[in-house]
Coordinates of C-alpha atoms and ligand atoms in Angstrom, one line a residue:
M1 CA 28.6 12.9 26.4
S2 CA 25.5 11.7 24.6
K3 CA 22.5 10.8 26.7
R4 CA 20.9 7.4 26.9
I5 CA 17.5 7.0 25.1
G6 CA 15.1 4.5 26.5
I7 CA 13.1 2.4 24.0
G8 CA 9.8 0.6 24.9
L9 CA 8.5 -2.1 22.6
L10 CA 4.9 -3.0 22.3
G11 CA 4.9 -6.4 20.7
L12 CA 7.7 -9.0 20.2
G13 CA 6.4 -10.8 17.1
T14 CA 8.2 -10.9 13.7
V15 CA 9.0 -7.1 13.5
G16 CA 9.5 -6.6 17.2
T17 CA 12.0 -9.3 17.3
G18 CA 13.8 -7.8 14.3
V19 CA 14.0 -4.5 16.1
A20 CA 15.2 -6.1 19.4
R21 CA 18.0 -7.9 17.5
I22 CA 19.3 -4.6 16.0
L23 CA 19.2 -2.8 19.4
A24 CA 21.1 -5.7 21.0
N25 CA 23.8 -5.7 18.3
P26 CA 24.8 -2.1 17.5
E27 CA 28.3 -2.9 16.1
S28 CA 29.1 -1.4 12.7
R29 CA 25.7 0.4 12.5
H30 CA 25.3 4.2 12.9
P31 CA 26.9 5.3 16.2
L32 CA 23.5 6.6 17.4
V33 CA 22.3 3.0 17.8
N34 CA 24.8 2.8 20.7
D35 CA 22.8 5.4 22.6
L36 CA 19.6 3.4 22.6
D37 CA 18.6 1.1 25.4
L38 CA 15.7 -1.4 25.1
I39 CA 14.1 -0.9 28.5
H40 CA 10.7 -2.6 28.5
V41 CA 8.9 -4.9 26.2
A42 CA 5.2 -5.9 26.1
V43 CA 4.5 -9.5 25.0
R44 CA 1.4 -11.7 24.9
D45 CA 3.0 -14.8 26.5
L46 CA 5.9 -14.5 29.0
Q47 CA 6.7 -18.3 28.7
R48 CA 7.0 -18.5 25.0
E49 CA 10.4 -19.7 23.7
R50 CA 12.0 -17.0 21.6
N51 CA 14.9 -17.2 19.2
L52 CA 16.3 -14.0 20.8
D53 CA 18.8 -13.2 23.5
I54 CA 16.8 -10.9 25.8
D55 CA 16.8 -10.2 29.5
K56 CA 13.5 -11.7 30.6
S57 CA 13.1 -9.2 33.4
I58 CA 12.2 -6.5 30.9
L59 CA 9.3 -8.4 29.6
T60 CA 5.7 -7.7 30.7
I61 CA 2.3 -8.7 29.6
N62 CA 0.9 -5.3 30.5
P63 CA 1.5 -2.9 27.6
E64 CA 0.5 0.0 29.9
D65 CA 3.6 -0.7 32.0
V66 CA 5.8 0.0 29.0
V67 CA 3.9 3.3 28.1
D68 CA 3.9 4.5 31.7
N69 CA 7.6 3.6 32.4
P70 CA 9.3 7.0 33.0
S71 CA 12.6 5.6 31.5
V72 CA 11.0 4.9 28.2
D73 CA 11.5 7.9 25.8
I74 CA 10.3 6.4 22.6
V75 CA 7.4 3.8 22.3
V76 CA 7.6 1.4 19.4
E77 CA 4.2 -0.1 18.5
V78 CA 4.3 -3.3 16.5
L79 CA 1.2 -5.0 17.7
G80 CA -0.9 -4.3 14.6
G81 CA -4.7 -3.9 14.6
I82 CA -6.8 -0.9 15.8
E83 CA -7.1 -1.7 19.5
P84 CA -5.4 -1.7 21.9
A85 CA -2.8 -0.1 19.6
K86 CA -4.7 3.2 19.3
T87 CA -5.3 3.7 23.0
L88 CA -1.7 2.8 23.8
I89 CA -0.3 5.3 21.2
L90 CA -2.6 8.1 22.5
R91 CA -1.5 7.3 26.1
S92 CA 2.2 7.5 25.0
I93 CA 1.6 10.8 23.4
A94 CA -0.2 12.1 26.4
A95 CA 2.8 11.1 28.5
G96 CA 5.1 13.2 26.2
K97 CA 6.7 10.3 24.4
S98 CA 7.3 10.0 20.7
V99 CA 6.0 6.9 19.0
V100 CA 7.2 4.8 16.1
T101 CA 4.6 2.5 14.5
A102 CA 4.3 0.1 11.6
N103 CA 0.5 0.0 11.9
K104 CA -1.0 0.9 8.5
A105 CA -4.5 -0.1 9.3
L106 CA -4.6 2.3 12.3
I107 CA -2.8 5.2 10.6
A108 CA -5.0 5.0 7.5
R109 CA -8.2 5.2 9.6
H110 CA -7.1 7.3 12.7
G111 CA -3.9 9.0 11.5
Q112 CA -5.4 12.5 11.7
E113 CA -6.5 12.1 15.3
I114 CA -3.1 10.6 16.3
Q115 CA -1.1 13.2 14.5
S116 CA -3.2 16.1 15.9
A117 CA -2.6 14.7 19.4
A118 CA 1.1 14.4 18.7
S119 CA 1.4 18.0 17.4
A120 CA -0.4 19.3 20.5
A121 CA 1.9 17.4 22.8
G122 CA 5.0 18.4 20.8
V123 CA 6.1 14.8 20.0
Y124 CA 6.6 12.8 16.9
V125 CA 4.6 9.8 15.5
L126 CA 6.7 8.3 12.7
I127 CA 5.4 5.6 10.4
E128 CA 8.2 4.6 7.9
A129 CA 7.5 0.9 8.4
A130 CA 3.8 1.2 7.7
V131 CA 4.2 1.3 3.9
G132 CA 6.7 -0.6 1.7
G133 CA 8.3 -2.7 4.4
G134 CA 12.1 -1.9 4.2
I135 CA 11.7 0.6 1.4
P136 CA 12.3 4.2 2.6
I137 CA 9.2 5.9 1.2
I138 CA 7.5 7.9 3.9
E139 CA 10.4 10.2 4.8
P140 CA 11.4 10.6 1.2
I141 CA 7.9 11.9 0.4
K142 CA 7.8 14.1 3.5
Q143 CA 11.3 15.5 3.2
S144 CA 13.4 14.7 0.1
L145 CA 10.5 15.3 -2.4
G146 CA 9.1 18.3 -0.5
A147 CA 9.9 20.8 -3.3
N148 CA 7.9 18.8 -5.9
R149 CA 4.3 19.2 -7.1
I150 CA 3.3 15.5 -6.9
Q151 CA 1.1 14.5 -9.8
R152 CA 0.7 10.7 -9.3
I153 CA 1.8 7.8 -7.2
T154 CA 1.6 4.3 -8.7
G155 CA 2.6 1.4 -6.4
I156 CA 2.9 -2.3 -5.9
I157 CA 2.5 -2.1 -2.2
N158 CA 1.3 -5.5 -1.1
G159 CA 3.9 -8.3 -1.1
T160 CA 1.6 -11.2 -0.7
T161 CA -0.5 -10.4 -3.8
N162 CA 2.6 -9.6 -5.8
Y163 CA 4.0 -13.0 -4.9
I164 CA 0.8 -14.7 -5.9
L165 CA 0.5 -12.8 -9.2
S166 CA 4.1 -13.5 -10.1
R167 CA 3.6 -17.3 -9.6
M168 CA 0.3 -17.2 -11.6
A169 CA 2.1 -15.5 -14.5
R170 CA 5.2 -17.7 -14.4
E171 CA 3.6 -21.1 -13.9
G172 CA 0.0 -20.6 -14.9
V173 CA -1.2 -21.8 -11.5
A174 CA -4.6 -20.9 -10.2
F175 CA -5.0 -18.1 -7.6
S176 CA -6.4 -20.5 -4.9
D177 CA -3.5 -23.0 -5.3
V178 CA -0.8 -20.3 -5.0
L179 CA -2.5 -18.8 -2.0
Q180 CA -2.5 -22.1 -0.2
E181 CA 1.2 -22.5 -0.9
A182 CA 2.0 -19.0 0.2
Q183 CA 0.2 -19.7 3.5
N184 CA 2.1 -23.0 3.9
L185 CA 5.4 -21.0 3.3
G186 CA 4.3 -18.4 5.9
F187 CA 4.2 -15.5 3.4
A188 CA 0.4 -15.0 3.5
E189 CA -1.5 -14.5 6.8
A190 CA -3.8 -17.3 8.1
D191 CA -6.6 -14.8 7.2
P192 CA -5.3 -13.4 4.0
S193 CA -8.4 -11.3 3.2
A194 CA -6.8 -7.9 3.9
D195 CA -4.0 -8.7 1.4
V196 CA -6.0 -10.5 -1.4
D197 CA -9.0 -8.1 -1.2
G198 CA -6.8 -5.1 -1.6
I199 CA -7.6 -3.6 1.8
D200 CA -3.9 -3.6 2.9
A201 CA -2.9 -1.8 -0.3
A202 CA -5.8 0.7 0.1
D203 CA -4.6 1.5 3.6
K204 CA -1.1 2.1 2.3
I205 CA -2.1 4.3 -0.7
S206 CA -4.3 6.3 1.6
I207 CA -1.3 7.0 3.8
L208 CA 1.0 7.8 0.9
S209 CA -1.6 10.1 -0.6
G210 CA -2.2 12.0 2.6
L211 CA 1.6 12.8 2.8
A212 CA 2.2 13.5 -0.9
F213 CA -0.9 15.7 -1.4
G214 CA -1.0 17.3 2.1
G215 CA -4.5 16.5 3.1
V216 CA -6.7 14.1 5.1
I217 CA -7.8 11.2 2.9
D218 CA -11.3 9.6 3.3
R219 CA -10.0 6.0 3.5
E220 CA -13.5 4.5 3.0
A221 CA -13.9 6.3 -0.3
I222 CA -11.0 4.5 -2.0
T223 CA -12.3 2.2 -4.8
T224 CA -10.8 -1.2 -4.0
K225 CA -10.8 -4.4 -5.9
G226 CA -8.5 -7.4 -5.0
I227 CA -7.2 -10.4 -6.9
S228 CA -9.4 -13.2 -5.5
D229 CA -11.5 -13.5 -8.6
L230 CA -8.7 -13.0 -11.0
N231 CA -8.7 -15.8 -13.6
T232 CA -5.4 -17.3 -14.8
R233 CA -6.8 -17.0 -18.3
D234 CA -6.7 -13.1 -18.1
V235 CA -3.1 -13.3 -16.9
E236 CA -2.3 -15.5 -20.0
Y237 CA -4.1 -13.2 -22.4
A238 CA -2.5 -10.2 -20.9
N239 CA 0.9 -11.9 -21.4
Q240 CA 0.1 -12.6 -25.1
L241 CA -0.7 -8.9 -25.5
G242 CA 2.5 -7.8 -24.0
Y243 CA 1.4 -7.0 -20.4
C244 CA 1.8 -8.5 -16.9
V245 CA -1.0 -8.2 -14.3
K246 CA -0.2 -6.4 -11.0
L247 CA -2.3 -5.3 -8.1
L248 CA -1.7 -1.5 -8.5
A249 CA -2.6 1.2 -6.1
V250 CA -2.9 4.5 -8.0
S251 CA -3.4 8.0 -6.6
E252 CA -3.5 11.0 -8.9
K253 CA -4.4 14.6 -8.9
I254 CA -7.5 15.1 -11.0
Q255 CA -7.9 18.9 -11.0
N256 CA -8.2 21.8 -8.6
K257 CA -11.7 22.7 -7.8
G258 CA -12.3 26.4 -8.7
S259 CA -9.5 28.8 -8.1
N260 CA -8.6 27.7 -4.6
T261 CA -5.4 25.7 -5.0
N262 CA -5.8 24.4 -1.5
D263 CA -8.8 22.3 -2.7
L264 CA -7.5 19.2 -4.4
S265 CA -9.5 16.5 -6.2
L266 CA -7.9 13.0 -6.2
G267 CA -8.6 9.8 -8.0
I268 CA -7.5 6.9 -5.8
R269 CA -8.0 3.2 -6.6
V270 CA -6.6 -0.3 -6.0
Q271 CA -7.3 -2.9 -8.7
P272 CA -5.6 -5.6 -10.7
T273 CA -4.0 -3.7 -13.6
L274 CA -2.2 -4.7 -16.9
V275 CA 1.3 -3.2 -16.9
P276 CA 3.2 -3.1 -20.2
F277 CA 6.3 -5.4 -20.1
D278 CA 8.6 -2.4 -20.7
H279 CA 7.2 -0.4 -17.7
P280 CA 9.5 -0.2 -14.7
L281 CA 6.8 -1.7 -12.4
A282 CA 6.6 -4.8 -14.7
G283 CA 9.9 -6.2 -13.4
V284 CA 8.8 -6.1 -9.7
N285 CA 8.2 -9.7 -8.7
G286 CA 7.7 -11.9 -5.7
V287 CA 7.2 -10.2 -2.3
N288 CA 9.0 -7.1 -3.5
N289 CA 7.2 -3.7 -3.5
A290 CA 7.8 -0.6 -5.7
I291 CA 6.4 2.9 -5.7
L292 CA 6.7 5.2 -8.7
I293 CA 6.2 8.9 -8.0
E294 CA 5.7 11.5 -10.7
G295 CA 6.2 15.1 -9.8
D296 CA 7.4 18.4 -11.0
P297 CA 10.3 19.0 -11.3
I298 CA 11.7 15.6 -10.5
G299 CA 9.9 13.7 -13.3
E300 CA 9.7 10.0 -12.3
V301 CA 11.4 8.4 -9.3
M302 CA 10.9 4.8 -8.3
F303 CA 11.5 3.2 -4.9
Y304 CA 12.0 -0.6 -5.0
G305 CA 12.8 -3.3 -2.4
P306 CA 11.5 -5.9 0.1
G307 CA 7.9 -5.0 1.0
A308 CA 7.7 -7.2 4.1
G309 CA 9.6 -9.4 6.5
A310 CA 11.3 -9.1 9.9
G311 CA 14.6 -7.6 8.8
P312 CA 13.3 -5.0 6.2
T313 CA 10.5 -3.8 8.4
A314 CA 12.8 -3.6 11.4
S315 CA 15.2 -1.5 9.3
A316 CA 12.4 1.0 8.6
V317 CA 11.3 1.1 12.3
M318 CA 14.9 1.8 13.3
A319 CA 15.1 4.7 10.8
D320 CA 12.3 6.4 12.7
I321 CA 13.8 5.7 16.1
L322 CA 17.2 7.1 14.9
N323 CA 15.5 10.3 13.5
I324 CA 13.8 10.9 16.9
A325 CA 17.0 10.0 18.8
G326 CA 19.1 12.4 16.6
I327 CA 16.8 15.3 17.5
S328 CA 16.8 14.3 21.1
Q329 CA 20.6 14.3 21.2
V330 CA 21.1 17.8 19.8
G331 CA 18.2 19.1 22.0
D332 CA 15.1 20.8 20.8
K333 CA 16.3 24.3 20.8
S334 CA 13.2 26.0 19.3
G335 CA 10.8 24.1 21.5
S336 CA 8.8 23.2 18.4
L337 CA 8.7 20.2 16.1
D338 CA 10.8 19.8 12.9
P339 CA 8.2 20.6 10.2
L340 CA 9.6 18.2 7.8
L341 CA 9.6 15.3 10.2
A342 CA 6.2 15.9 11.8
A343 CA 3.1 15.1 9.6
N344 CA 1.4 18.2 8.3
T345 CA -1.7 18.9 6.3
W346 CA -2.2 22.0 4.3
R347 CA -4.8 21.1 1.7
N348 CA -8.4 19.9 1.5
C349 CA -8.3 16.7 -0.4
K350 CA -11.5 15.2 -1.8
L351 CA -11.7 11.9 -3.6
V352 CA -13.6 12.1 -6.9
D353 CA -16.5 9.7 -7.5
R354 CA -15.3 6.5 -9.1
N355 CA -17.1 7.4 -12.4
Q356 CA -14.8 10.4 -12.8
I357 CA -11.6 8.3 -12.8
V358 CA -9.9 8.2 -16.2
Q359 CA -7.8 5.3 -17.2
R360 CA -7.3 2.5 -19.8
N361 CA -9.2 -0.7 -19.2
Y362 CA -9.0 -4.4 -20.1
I363 CA -12.2 -6.3 -20.5
R364 CA -13.0 -9.9 -21.5
L365 CA -16.4 -10.7 -22.9
T366 CA -17.8 -14.2 -23.6
A367 CA -20.0 -14.1 -26.7
D368 CA -21.6 -16.2 -29.4
D369 CA -19.1 -16.7 -32.2
T370 CA -21.3 -15.3 -34.9
P371 CA -20.9 -12.5 -37.6
G372 CA -21.3 -8.9 -36.5
V373 CA -20.5 -9.4 -32.7
I374 CA -17.2 -7.5 -32.8
G375 CA -18.8 -4.8 -35.0
A376 CA -21.7 -4.3 -32.5
I377 CA -19.3 -4.1 -29.5
G378 CA -17.3 -1.5 -31.4
T379 CA -20.5 0.5 -32.2
Y380 CA -21.6 0.5 -28.5
F381 CA -18.2 1.6 -27.3
G382 CA -18.2 4.3 -29.9
N383 CA -21.6 5.5 -28.9
S384 CA -20.4 6.1 -25.4
G385 CA -17.2 7.8 -26.5
V386 CA -15.0 4.9 -25.6
S387 CA -12.0 4.6 -28.0
I388 CA -10.7 1.0 -28.5
Q389 CA -7.0 0.5 -28.6
S390 CA -7.2 -3.2 -29.5
I391 CA -9.8 -5.9 -29.8
V392 CA -8.9 -9.5 -30.1
Q393 CA -10.8 -12.8 -30.3
F394 CA -9.2 -15.5 -28.3
D395 CA -9.8 -19.2 -27.9
S396 CA -13.1 -19.6 -29.8
T397 CA -14.8 -22.9 -29.2
Q398 CA -17.8 -24.4 -30.9
D399 CA -20.2 -22.4 -28.7
N400 CA -18.3 -19.4 -27.4
A401 CA -15.8 -16.7 -28.4
E402 CA -13.7 -14.8 -25.9
I403 CA -13.3 -11.2 -26.9
V404 CA -10.7 -9.1 -25.2
V405 CA -10.8 -5.3 -25.5
I406 CA -8.2 -2.8 -24.4
T407 CA -9.4 0.7 -24.4
H408 CA -7.7 4.1 -24.6
K409 CA -8.0 6.3 -21.6
V410 CA -11.6 6.9 -20.8
R411 CA -13.8 8.1 -17.9
E412 CA -15.2 5.2 -15.9
G413 CA -18.8 6.6 -16.3
Q414 CA -18.5 6.3 -20.1
M415 CA -17.1 2.8 -19.7
Q416 CA -20.0 1.7 -17.5
E417 CA -22.6 3.2 -19.9
A418 CA -21.0 1.3 -22.8
L419 CA -20.8 -2.0 -20.9
L420 CA -24.5 -1.8 -19.9
A421 CA -25.5 -1.6 -23.5
I422 CA -23.0 -4.3 -24.6
K423 CA -24.2 -6.7 -22.0
S424 CA -27.8 -6.3 -23.3
L425 CA -26.8 -7.7 -26.7
K426 CA -28.2 -11.2 -27.1
E427 CA -24.9 -12.5 -28.4
I428 CA -23.0 -11.5 -25.3
K429 CA -23.0 -14.2 -22.6
G430 CA -21.2 -12.1 -20.0
L431 CA -18.5 -9.7 -18.8
A432 CA -15.9 -12.2 -17.6
A433 CA -13.1 -9.8 -16.6
Y434 CA -12.7 -6.0 -16.0
L435 CA -9.2 -4.9 -15.1
G436 CA -7.3 -1.6 -15.3
C437 CA -4.5 -1.0 -17.8
L438 CA -1.5 1.3 -17.5
Ligands
HSE1 N1 0.9 -8.2 4.5 C1 1.7 -7.2 3.9 C2 2.1 -7.6 2.5 C3 3.0 -7.0 4.7 O1 1.8 -8.7 2.1 O2 2.6 -6.7 1.8 C4 3.0 -5.9 5.7 O3 2.6 -4.7 5.2

């Protein structure tokens, strides 16, 4: 007979409620769901009305009660934020309990400390719900793609900004208006800065990079630019040139330092980026996410689906619970952790300086509409070794011309050198936009 597995839930907000609903209704799901009992749940407010059929006697306002409950085998943390989540997770590990968490901000900053504690205690900390909402991406990278040499990860991994960008492109609405609507509809957080400033996407690409490249990532070294100063004009110009604009998170292998293949240089950045209409990521709209992985020998594989929301995120949390429950049911015969399920690091990853990153770029310059300006821009780019793919003058008015340049792949340092010289030209009024381009 299979044994019962006790689940303790820290948080009964959107995701926690989604998990509780699945646990309360196992019919037609994997039979292992029948072996799970929701034993104890930490909430902020015991009196709050909930659209959930739950035995009130299992609710507590003390999260430590859940962690310390001897009948709880797996602790599910869906509180978000750094504290008290970090302390509660470490306390669960110390008590010999495996943990499932959706907390990307915590794992991106303190993942190494948490995973080391978990390894030492012989328990799992699984994080499928931390990236991509309902999209299975963490375990595929850890397990299904394990034979590959990963070269690059390119992702749309923030649903809020993708919703805003999709609306800006479709309806030509300004960023601030769409954001207000997204907040009214409940998509965007009351404080949307982590989403619109690219912080949430940088947390997520940090986590994906650590798993795909096998090393600890310096989260603070990730070059991050959000969409709050993105002008509708650039979305329109990009459209006319055959591109859409997406907030992309990119992580790629730059080179191995010296002969030691355990040392890996990575270029990681988050920025608004032009994506050609025929690229698979161009069709990812609304709150959906997608992650494109390039590796050897697989080539390209793309994961697509709902990047947020109660149901999708609860689906990912349940996947982790079932993984741990499955191992618990067959018994840990070796006494050690499954190396594909536990998080491992085997390489030293170092992020290259931003100036070493090589990519295509889109820039928009405002300039006097006089003879020789485009020629001078071309000369300065050429002097710094920047090759131009296209240069177009848009929307010239009596006073100003808008000149849009798309470059070929170039090192950021060369780009900066050229832009410094170009901005010193008396005919140039300013650099109005600087975006990436796939
Ligand atoms: N705020 C996130 C997003 C959802 O908009 O994608 C949770 O990761």
